[in-house]
Amino acid sequence: MSKISSDLALFNELVETLISEEEKNPVAGRIDSDELYDAIDLSLNESAMVDDEFKSVLREIVISTPKTATNLFFNQLFGGRQSKAVLGDLLAVMLNNSMYTYKVAGPQVGIEQEIIRKSCNLIGYGPTSNGTFPTGGSMSNYMAMVMARDAKDPNCRLDGMSRPMVAYTSIESHYSIAKNASFSGVGRNNIRYIQADSNGKMIPEKLEEQIIADIRVGFIPAFVNATAGTTVLGAFDPINEIADITEKYNIWLHVDGAYSGGVIFSNKYKYLVNGIERSQSFSYNAHKMLGTPLTCSIILVNDKKQLHDSFSNDADYLYQTDGDDFNLGKTSFQCGRRNDALKFWTLWKSVGTIGLKKIVDQQFELADVALEYIRSNPDYTLYSFDDSISVCFNYKDTDPMDLCTALYEHQVTVVGFGSFKENTFVRFVTINANNSKKDILNFFKVLEGFVEQNPALIKTKETTRERL
Ligand SMILES: *Cc1c(COP(=O)(O)O)cnc(C)c1O
């Protein structure tokens, strides 16, 4: 057997181990971080490791790594496993192309462009639209901010920032906006955090007031970020009302759909991003709502010239054949770039756009199951709203941070907490479309059973921390 064949046989064996572990122990046995290096031999040594030992250490690592594809993982804005996407990602690893040139990536270029073209059509971008696959949602937001900066002041690409620019985003938006402001030269202090209403949506009137105030003192409004699915509540900023303002003041509008931008695939929930075609850029993470393995992020721009103007650089040693439309390195941040497109394409190709719609709709249906359960049970307090797959609640008088930590430390279920205005709560994310109604109800049963066995969790919120 060739080396690669025997390693792939070992891979299959380890995958079998993983899958049976996922069934037996949906929450992996937890290794205390203080004990990690004693618990598993992670050391890198001078001499080679013999096959059997190598296999057994890999098995140990597989078993004790947190399980994100199981029906008890609700902690993050991703989860589950779409097997056709896994297949595509495994192929991408074997093919090992870099997406910068047609010479090196061949048909993979067309695969990436087809996803971009179809996505642009879905959101109503015009014939000059295009996009790229950045390393993630944070990077997508970064690229959007840089394009906004360059569109406002093309000269700053050569001379650096000469006039103070301002970026606007809701107080509920993702933290990458703040980091990106520092990277792009806008500066963290030049971000204006716009208040959100009681449902977590940006208040357009507050946005306009702030823009007027900034113009009055000589600042240059350059970038507005609207969020489609805020990280905690899953709220959708009102794009049409925000676009009325960005068009009036000639400001770049980016829609950060990293979390819930996948609604563009659903006839039923697409209305949540009404007005999206009026944005200058839009990004979504297929590794969140579309269940594709990490990472798979797509940024679309309504005018591809902007992407080219901000990110292209001539390089004779690299771009030696074919035109710009086939040499995707001309519009990416990186030089060498992993093929993140194939895994999403294999999923999309195999289930069709209809299948992607079902994946998205299923998440909202599961959220409805959770909402209904919470609303009909007086032991729960609900903090989130309809049309979000982040279901936020508290149970009895438990402190959400203590509850989530205890559930994790006891390997019961993995779920996180979040805050909105003055409240902190459990944030239960129904993003794993492989789950069924039964899995959602089971989560509540598991949680309630755990609290019953650990009554110390039900205490006034101030004292719980000391008691545990
Ligand atoms: C997850 C998320 C991001 C960041 O995406 P990464 O791929 O994790 O970098 C940005 N914005 C929102 C709203 C998100 O939920």
XYZ file of C-alpha atoms and ligand atoms in Angstrom:
483
model
C 0.000 0.000 0.000
C 1.304 3.472 -0.834
C 1.965 5.851 2.015
C -1.044 7.998 1.229
C -3.337 4.981 0.967
C -2.288 3.640 4.332
C -2.612 7.075 5.929
C -6.088 7.434 4.443
C -6.963 4.004 5.823
C -5.851 5.258 9.225
C -7.905 8.405 8.634
C -11.008 6.300 7.987
C -10.356 4.312 11.120
C -10.062 7.493 13.185
C -13.257 8.838 11.630
C -15.058 5.647 12.652
C -13.783 6.213 16.174
C -14.999 9.799 16.067
C -18.460 8.894 14.836
C -18.991 6.183 17.429
C -17.676 8.564 20.116
C -20.143 11.215 18.979
C -22.934 8.733 19.539
C -21.678 7.420 22.869
C -20.425 10.704 24.298
C -21.981 13.653 22.485
C -20.085 15.925 24.851
C -16.409 14.940 24.880
C -14.726 14.081 28.161
C -13.202 17.327 29.282
C -9.548 17.741 30.137
C -8.891 20.518 32.591
C -6.659 23.076 30.876
C -4.238 22.904 33.833
C -3.756 19.216 33.151
C -3.716 19.200 29.358
C -0.012 18.571 28.825
C 0.010 15.786 31.400
C -3.148 14.155 30.127
C -2.108 13.692 26.484
C 1.362 13.416 25.058
C 1.438 16.490 22.821
C 5.218 16.834 22.951
C 7.259 17.076 19.774
C 10.373 14.988 20.046
C 13.676 14.468 18.311
C 12.934 10.919 17.238
C 10.158 9.486 15.103
C 7.133 7.927 16.697
C 6.323 4.311 15.873
C 3.081 3.652 14.059
C 1.084 2.110 16.878
C 1.929 4.829 19.340
C 1.200 7.454 16.704
C -2.207 5.944 16.077
C -3.035 5.719 19.739
C -2.131 9.344 20.446
C -4.249 10.446 17.484
C -7.135 8.393 18.796
C -6.801 10.020 22.198
C -6.822 13.475 20.635
C -9.904 12.661 18.567
C -11.755 11.369 21.616
C -11.002 14.308 23.870
C -11.502 17.124 21.357
C -14.812 18.985 21.853
C -17.543 17.599 19.603
C -19.201 20.286 17.502
C -21.323 18.091 15.263
C -23.457 16.419 17.921
C -26.991 17.086 19.134
C -25.765 18.502 22.446
C -23.565 21.266 21.032
C -25.299 24.650 20.964
C -22.463 26.890 22.005
C -21.411 28.567 18.820
C -22.730 30.057 15.621
C -21.831 26.860 13.811
C -22.545 23.221 14.473
C -23.486 19.936 12.905
C -22.012 18.428 9.795
C -23.186 18.520 6.193
C -21.502 15.424 4.838
C -21.427 16.509 1.187
C -19.542 19.623 2.270
C -17.119 17.492 4.275
C -16.501 15.450 1.133
C -15.659 18.599 -0.819
C -13.286 19.826 1.865
C -11.449 16.504 1.968
C -11.038 16.672 -1.803
C -9.728 20.224 -1.525
C -7.051 19.004 0.883
C -6.009 16.231 -1.471
C -5.967 18.516 -4.514
C -4.124 21.235 -2.585
C -4.476 24.086 -5.042
C -3.960 27.728 -4.327
C -6.717 29.940 -5.592
C -4.599 32.794 -6.949
C -4.209 31.732 -10.570
C -6.024 29.738 -13.216
C -2.709 28.098 -13.984
C -2.632 26.504 -10.523
C -6.339 26.165 -9.675
C -7.967 25.455 -13.063
C -11.655 24.505 -12.736
C -11.587 25.422 -9.034
C -11.571 29.045 -10.216
C -14.869 28.428 -11.998
C -16.275 26.714 -8.911
C -15.519 29.748 -6.768
C -16.845 32.158 -9.383
C -20.065 30.182 -9.834
C -20.830 30.440 -6.102
C -20.127 34.173 -6.207
C -22.216 34.695 -9.346
C -25.184 32.741 -7.976
C -24.978 34.528 -4.621
C -24.887 37.931 -6.342
C -27.969 36.972 -8.355
C -29.786 35.889 -5.209
C -29.327 39.269 -3.572
C -30.020 41.311 -6.705
C -26.539 42.695 -7.344
C -25.986 43.829 -10.945
C -23.827 42.610 -13.834
C -20.636 44.265 -12.548
C -20.791 42.496 -9.181
C -18.216 39.990 -8.005
C -16.614 38.818 -4.795
C -14.047 36.643 -3.122
C -13.607 34.112 -0.323
C -11.761 35.741 2.600
C -10.525 33.787 5.603
C -13.670 34.470 7.605
C -16.339 36.979 8.526
C -13.889 39.224 10.353
C -11.706 39.424 7.264
C -14.759 40.027 5.066
C -15.657 42.988 7.256
C -12.086 44.194 7.054
C -12.032 44.072 3.273
C -15.317 45.967 3.189
C -13.940 48.709 5.422
C -10.795 49.053 3.306
C -12.868 49.329 0.125
C -15.053 51.967 1.768
C -11.973 53.927 2.804
C -10.459 53.749 -0.692
C -13.734 54.643 -2.368
C -13.975 57.747 -0.211
C -10.352 58.774 -0.651
C -8.540 56.833 -3.428
C -5.380 58.715 -2.626
C -5.025 57.153 0.773
C -3.814 53.938 -0.869
C -0.653 55.830 -1.828
C -0.217 58.465 0.828
C -2.007 56.969 3.795
C -4.908 58.484 5.625
C -4.891 62.249 5.458
C -8.385 63.143 6.663
C -10.242 61.604 9.603
C -12.805 59.074 8.453
C -15.629 57.746 10.547
C -17.277 54.313 10.583
C -20.751 53.560 11.944
C -22.028 50.322 13.341
C -24.607 49.254 15.890
C -23.634 48.722 19.483
C -24.743 45.101 18.974
C -22.431 44.431 16.013
C -19.480 42.054 15.910
C -16.234 43.059 17.623
C -14.263 42.671 14.395
C -15.508 46.117 13.338
C -13.462 47.672 16.149
C -10.325 45.700 15.323
C -10.714 46.462 11.630
C -10.933 50.182 12.358
C -7.521 50.011 13.957
C -6.019 47.910 11.124
C -7.429 50.090 8.353
C -6.208 53.375 9.773
C -9.721 54.583 10.545
C -8.940 54.219 14.241
C -10.978 52.690 17.020
C -11.966 56.089 18.339
C -13.515 56.928 15.001
C -16.146 54.257 15.251
C -19.561 55.527 16.186
C -21.612 52.928 17.978
C -25.254 53.517 17.117
C -27.875 52.579 19.671
C -30.121 49.582 19.099
C -33.856 49.434 19.766
C -35.455 47.028 22.229
C -35.192 44.232 19.620
C -31.470 44.771 19.078
C -31.791 46.528 15.692
C -29.856 49.654 14.810
C -31.990 52.811 15.109
C -31.686 54.606 11.729
C -32.628 58.020 13.156
C -29.724 57.799 15.592
C -27.431 56.912 12.704
C -28.440 59.979 10.725
C -28.134 62.279 13.747
C -24.593 61.051 14.319
C -23.609 61.443 10.662
C -24.858 65.041 10.652
C -22.967 65.789 13.857
C -19.743 64.340 12.415
C -20.015 66.250 9.147
C -20.557 69.450 11.098
C -17.166 69.096 12.823
C -15.257 68.091 9.689
C -15.161 64.311 9.956
C -15.742 62.244 6.839
C -18.376 59.527 7.168
C -16.994 56.630 5.114
C -18.509 53.333 6.188
C -21.749 52.049 7.647
C -21.958 48.461 8.780
C -25.422 46.918 9.058
C -25.663 43.477 10.627
C -27.840 40.635 9.337
C -27.981 38.519 12.476
C -26.256 40.160 15.422
C -23.915 37.896 17.307
C -25.935 37.710 20.518
C -29.616 38.162 19.612
C -29.545 37.370 15.912
C -31.234 40.709 15.150
C -31.445 42.145 11.625
C -30.711 45.841 11.157
C -33.264 47.586 8.856
C -31.281 47.728 5.618
C -33.699 49.792 3.527
C -33.914 52.563 6.094
C -30.153 52.542 6.552
C -29.614 52.582 2.766
C -31.819 55.702 2.518
C -29.249 57.397 4.733
C -26.059 56.011 3.159
C -27.313 56.996 -0.302
C -28.181 60.497 0.886
C -24.700 61.069 2.363
C -22.775 58.945 -0.137
C -21.410 56.434 2.380
C -20.405 52.827 1.719
C -22.968 50.390 3.123
C -21.711 46.954 4.092
C -24.045 44.241 5.349
C -22.350 41.831 7.746
C -24.320 38.633 7.281
C -21.645 36.356 8.753
C -24.149 34.813 11.108
C -27.561 34.960 9.436
C -26.861 36.157 5.897
C -27.758 32.603 4.852
C -31.403 33.767 4.845
C -30.793 34.841 1.238
C -31.454 31.196 0.369
C -34.881 31.123 1.995
C -38.005 32.497 0.321
C -39.602 32.648 3.731
C -36.863 34.532 5.614
C -35.204 36.524 2.849
C -37.394 39.499 3.743
C -35.177 39.952 6.811
C -32.530 41.414 4.491
C -34.887 43.488 2.335
C -32.906 46.263 0.683
C -29.711 44.210 0.525
C -29.340 45.009 -3.205
C -28.781 48.648 -2.221
C -25.611 47.794 -0.266
C -22.122 48.162 -1.712
C -20.926 44.919 -0.122
C -22.410 41.930 1.642
C -20.728 39.015 3.369
C -21.970 35.724 4.736
C -20.353 32.709 6.334
C -21.312 29.411 4.750
C -19.668 27.808 7.794
C -22.431 29.197 9.981
C -25.996 28.819 8.602
C -25.045 26.630 5.649
C -23.302 23.996 7.744
C -20.078 23.957 5.704
C -16.833 23.130 7.566
C -14.847 26.086 8.913
C -13.991 28.418 7.348
C -16.098 29.416 4.376
C -16.781 33.119 4.128
C -17.899 34.999 1.057
C -17.840 38.719 0.396
C -19.791 40.119 -2.541
C -19.356 43.596 -3.980
C -21.836 45.367 -6.193
C -19.040 46.931 -8.242
C -16.049 44.672 -8.776
C -13.864 47.652 -9.618
C -13.817 48.519 -5.916
C -12.463 45.098 -5.013
C -9.833 45.330 -7.717
C -8.848 48.916 -6.858
C -8.258 48.066 -3.214
C -6.676 44.629 -3.439
C -4.891 44.124 -6.738
C -1.175 44.335 -7.078
C 0.829 43.466 -10.152
C 3.213 40.551 -9.778
C 4.936 39.312 -12.898
C 6.274 36.243 -11.177
C 2.715 35.135 -10.391
C 0.265 36.308 -13.048
C 1.711 34.802 -16.208
C -1.296 33.404 -18.045
C -5.009 34.031 -18.540
C -7.012 37.164 -17.788
C -7.881 38.893 -14.541
C -11.278 37.184 -14.406
C -9.497 33.864 -14.000
C -6.650 34.974 -11.772
C -8.486 35.376 -8.503
C -5.371 36.489 -6.640
C -6.012 39.911 -8.132
C -8.924 40.473 -5.810
C -7.962 38.599 -2.644
C -6.223 39.714 0.519
C -3.801 36.818 0.657
C -1.368 35.529 -1.902
C -1.527 31.759 -1.326
C -5.158 30.983 -0.606
C -6.871 27.811 0.476
C -9.724 26.452 -1.609
C -12.725 27.222 0.607
C -15.143 27.139 -2.309
C -15.176 23.458 -3.222
C -16.816 22.288 0.024
C -19.680 24.741 -0.360
C -20.011 23.893 -4.048
C -20.232 20.124 -3.404
C -22.979 20.788 -0.872
C -24.872 23.227 -3.100
C -24.457 21.048 -6.203
C -25.709 17.941 -4.396
C -28.745 19.403 -2.594
C -29.561 22.255 -4.968
C -30.632 25.747 -3.981
C -33.811 24.102 -2.672
C -31.718 21.999 -0.336
C -29.897 25.063 1.023
C -33.269 26.703 1.621
C -34.341 23.653 3.638
C -31.168 23.820 5.724
C -31.875 27.455 6.590
C -35.615 27.002 7.197
C -34.983 24.034 9.460
C -32.939 26.243 11.821
C -35.820 28.679 12.186
C -38.260 25.819 12.726
C -36.047 24.471 15.500
C -35.892 27.953 17.031
C -39.699 28.053 16.938
C -39.823 24.753 18.807
C -37.554 26.212 21.489
C -39.521 29.484 21.653
C -42.787 27.649 22.027
C -41.376 25.461 24.790
C -40.032 28.451 26.691
C -43.185 30.529 26.279
C -45.385 27.765 27.602
C -43.183 27.042 30.618
C -43.289 29.549 33.505
C -39.883 28.422 34.824
C -38.278 30.196 31.880
C -37.796 33.860 31.025
C -37.405 34.670 27.331
C -35.165 37.490 26.089
C -35.016 36.939 22.339
C -37.473 37.483 19.530
C -39.122 35.738 16.608
C -37.129 35.292 13.406
C -33.847 34.578 15.112
C -32.063 31.285 15.611
C -30.476 32.567 18.836
C -32.948 31.643 21.537
C -32.066 33.555 24.710
C -33.521 32.606 28.068
C -32.986 32.100 31.769
C -34.204 29.130 33.751
C -35.639 29.533 37.236
C -33.262 31.658 39.284
C -30.065 30.225 37.887
C -27.205 32.488 36.990
C -26.657 31.919 33.255
C -22.860 32.083 33.470
C -22.709 29.583 36.316
C -25.244 27.341 34.635
C -23.421 27.251 31.293
C -20.066 26.697 32.976
C -21.420 23.884 35.147
C -23.108 22.201 32.168
C -19.801 22.312 30.327
C -17.636 21.173 33.225
C -19.949 18.243 33.881
C -20.047 17.384 30.171
C -23.822 17.619 30.038
C -24.343 19.930 27.073
C -22.353 22.780 25.549
C -24.142 26.112 25.433
C -23.031 29.696 26.033
C -24.340 32.913 27.500
C -24.701 36.440 26.213
C -25.913 39.867 27.251
C -28.247 42.461 25.826
C -28.743 45.798 27.539
C -28.910 44.997 31.276
C -29.703 41.269 30.970
C -27.443 38.241 30.793
C -28.919 34.950 29.614
C -28.286 31.557 28.085
C -27.910 31.804 24.310
C -29.148 28.617 22.713
C -28.310 28.479 18.995
C -30.375 26.211 16.736
C -27.920 26.345 13.827
C -27.405 22.593 13.471
C -29.920 21.727 10.761
C -29.363 18.015 11.353
C -31.149 18.350 14.673
C -34.809 17.485 14.963
C -37.543 18.777 17.220
C -36.727 15.895 19.555
C -33.140 17.083 19.991
C -34.332 20.555 20.939
C -36.780 19.265 23.538
C -34.120 16.887 24.805
C -31.801 19.834 25.461
C -34.351 21.391 27.802
C -34.926 18.079 29.536
C -31.193 17.615 30.035
C -30.831 21.150 31.380
C -33.748 20.801 33.784
C -32.528 17.428 35.029
C -29.089 18.871 35.691
C -30.458 21.796 37.675
C -32.628 19.437 39.673
C -29.564 17.393 40.601
C -27.606 20.529 41.416
C -30.043 22.676 43.368
C -27.214 24.951 44.511
C -27.452 26.479 41.056
C -30.802 27.997 41.955
C -29.811 30.830 44.213
C -29.918 34.553 44.103
C -27.685 35.656 41.274
C -25.133 37.387 43.511
C -24.340 34.436 45.783
C -24.245 31.585 43.290
C -20.703 32.216 42.183
C -19.247 31.737 45.675
C -21.229 28.632 46.422
C -20.121 26.617 43.430
C -19.188 35.194 13.427
C -19.399 36.594 13.071
C -18.361 37.363 12.506
C -16.957 36.856 12.399
O -16.824 35.823 11.506
P -15.511 34.884 11.627
O -15.628 33.987 10.443
O -15.648 34.173 12.929
O -14.321 35.780 11.587
C -18.642 38.646 12.087
N -19.872 39.163 12.237
C -20.886 38.465 12.798
C -22.225 39.099 12.925
C -20.675 37.161 13.252
O -21.659 36.490 13.840
